């Protein structure tokens, strides 16, 4: 029972963030860098690792890395888009003029 916490790392040579569990690749989030913007294009979790919340862990780490690098995010990947919808504290990463393109322009709730 010496399970380690999932690890997320950027693999710039492959243009993706990867999540590993006990040293095994469990999934990845592909991206394209274009100047100050990062476009997330596809996220995939190996079926053997599904149901553990690893997709959310992966996307959260990737979005945090984008924020730390000062990048704006274009969520072409439906999973990344849904994650931002469910976690509006990441909405600021999507440029205001791009939100309608991803149907993220109506996500603010009244407080």
C-alpha positions as CSV (number, residue, x, y, z in Angstrom):
1,X,0.0,0.0,0.0
2,X,2.9,2.4,-0.8
3,X,0.9,4.3,-3.4
4,X,2.3,7.7,-4.2
5,X,0.3,10.8,-5.1
6,X,-0.3,11.3,-8.8
7,X,2.4,13.5,-10.4
8,X,1.8,16.0,-13.1
9,X,4.7,17.3,-15.3
10,X,5.0,19.3,-18.4
11,X,6.6,17.4,-21.3
12,X,7.4,20.3,-23.7
13,X,9.0,17.9,-26.2
14,X,5.7,16.2,-26.6
15,X,3.6,19.4,-26.1
16,X,1.6,17.9,-23.3
17,X,1.2,17.7,-19.6
18,X,1.4,14.2,-18.3
19,X,0.0,12.6,-15.2
20,X,1.7,9.5,-13.7
21,X,0.6,7.2,-10.9
22,X,3.2,5.0,-9.3
23,X,5.5,5.8,-12.3
24,X,3.0,4.7,-14.9
25,X,1.6,7.2,-17.5
26,X,-2.1,7.5,-16.6
27,X,-3.0,10.3,-19.0
28,X,-2.1,13.5,-20.7
29,X,-3.4,16.9,-21.9
30,X,-2.1,18.0,-25.3
31,X,-1.4,21.6,-26.0
32,X,-0.1,24.1,-28.6
33,X,1.8,27.2,-27.6
34,X,1.4,30.3,-29.6
35,X,3.1,33.3,-28.1
36,X,1.4,34.2,-24.9
37,X,-1.4,31.7,-25.4
38,X,-1.7,28.0,-24.7
39,X,-4.4,26.0,-26.6
40,X,-5.5,22.8,-24.9
41,X,-6.5,20.4,-27.7
42,X,-7.1,17.0,-26.2
43,X,-7.1,15.3,-22.7
44,X,-7.0,11.6,-22.2
45,X,-6.9,9.3,-19.2
46,X,-6.0,5.7,-19.7
47,X,-9.1,3.5,-19.1
48,X,-7.2,1.6,-16.4
49,X,-7.0,4.8,-14.4
50,X,-10.5,6.2,-15.0
51,X,-12.8,7.0,-12.1
52,X,-10.1,8.4,-9.8
53,X,-10.4,12.1,-10.6
54,X,-7.1,12.1,-12.4
55,X,-8.4,14.1,-15.3
56,X,-9.4,17.0,-12.9
57,X,-6.0,16.7,-11.2
58,X,-4.2,16.9,-14.6
59,X,-6.2,19.8,-15.9
60,X,-6.0,21.8,-12.6
61,X,-2.2,21.4,-12.6
62,X,-2.0,22.4,-16.3
63,X,-4.1,25.5,-15.8
64,X,-2.1,26.4,-12.7
65,X,1.1,26.1,-14.8
66,X,-0.4,28.3,-17.5
67,X,-1.3,30.9,-14.9
68,X,2.2,30.7,-13.3
69,X,3.7,31.2,-16.8
70,X,1.5,34.2,-17.5
71,X,-0.3,32.4,-20.4
72,X,-3.9,32.9,-21.5
73,X,-5.8,29.7,-22.2
74,X,-7.9,28.6,-25.2
75,X,-9.8,25.5,-24.1
76,X,-10.5,23.7,-27.4
77,X,-10.5,20.4,-25.5
78,X,-14.1,19.8,-24.2
79,X,-12.8,18.4,-20.9
80,X,-10.7,21.5,-20.2
81,X,-13.7,23.7,-21.2
82,X,-16.0,21.9,-18.7
83,X,-13.4,22.1,-16.0
84,X,-13.3,25.9,-16.4
85,X,-17.1,26.0,-16.4
86,X,-17.2,24.1,-13.1
87,X,-14.3,26.1,-11.6
88,X,-14.9,29.7,-12.5
89,X,-11.8,30.8,-10.7
90,X,-10.0,29.7,-13.9
91,X,-12.2,31.8,-16.2
92,X,-9.9,34.7,-16.0
93,X,-7.3,32.6,-18.0
94,X,-9.5,32.7,-21.0
95,X,-9.2,36.1,-22.8
96,X,-12.4,38.1,-22.6
97,X,-12.7,38.4,-26.4
98,X,-12.4,34.6,-26.7
99,X,-15.0,33.5,-24.1
100,X,-18.0,33.5,-26.5
101,X,-16.1,31.3,-28.9
102,X,-16.0,28.6,-26.1
103,X,-19.5,29.4,-24.7
104,X,-17.9,30.7,-21.6
105,X,-19.3,34.2,-21.7
106,X,-22.4,33.5,-19.6
107,X,-20.6,31.7,-16.8
108,X,-20.6,34.4,-14.2
109,X,-23.1,34.1,-11.3
110,X,-24.6,36.9,-9.3
111,X,-23.1,37.2,-5.9
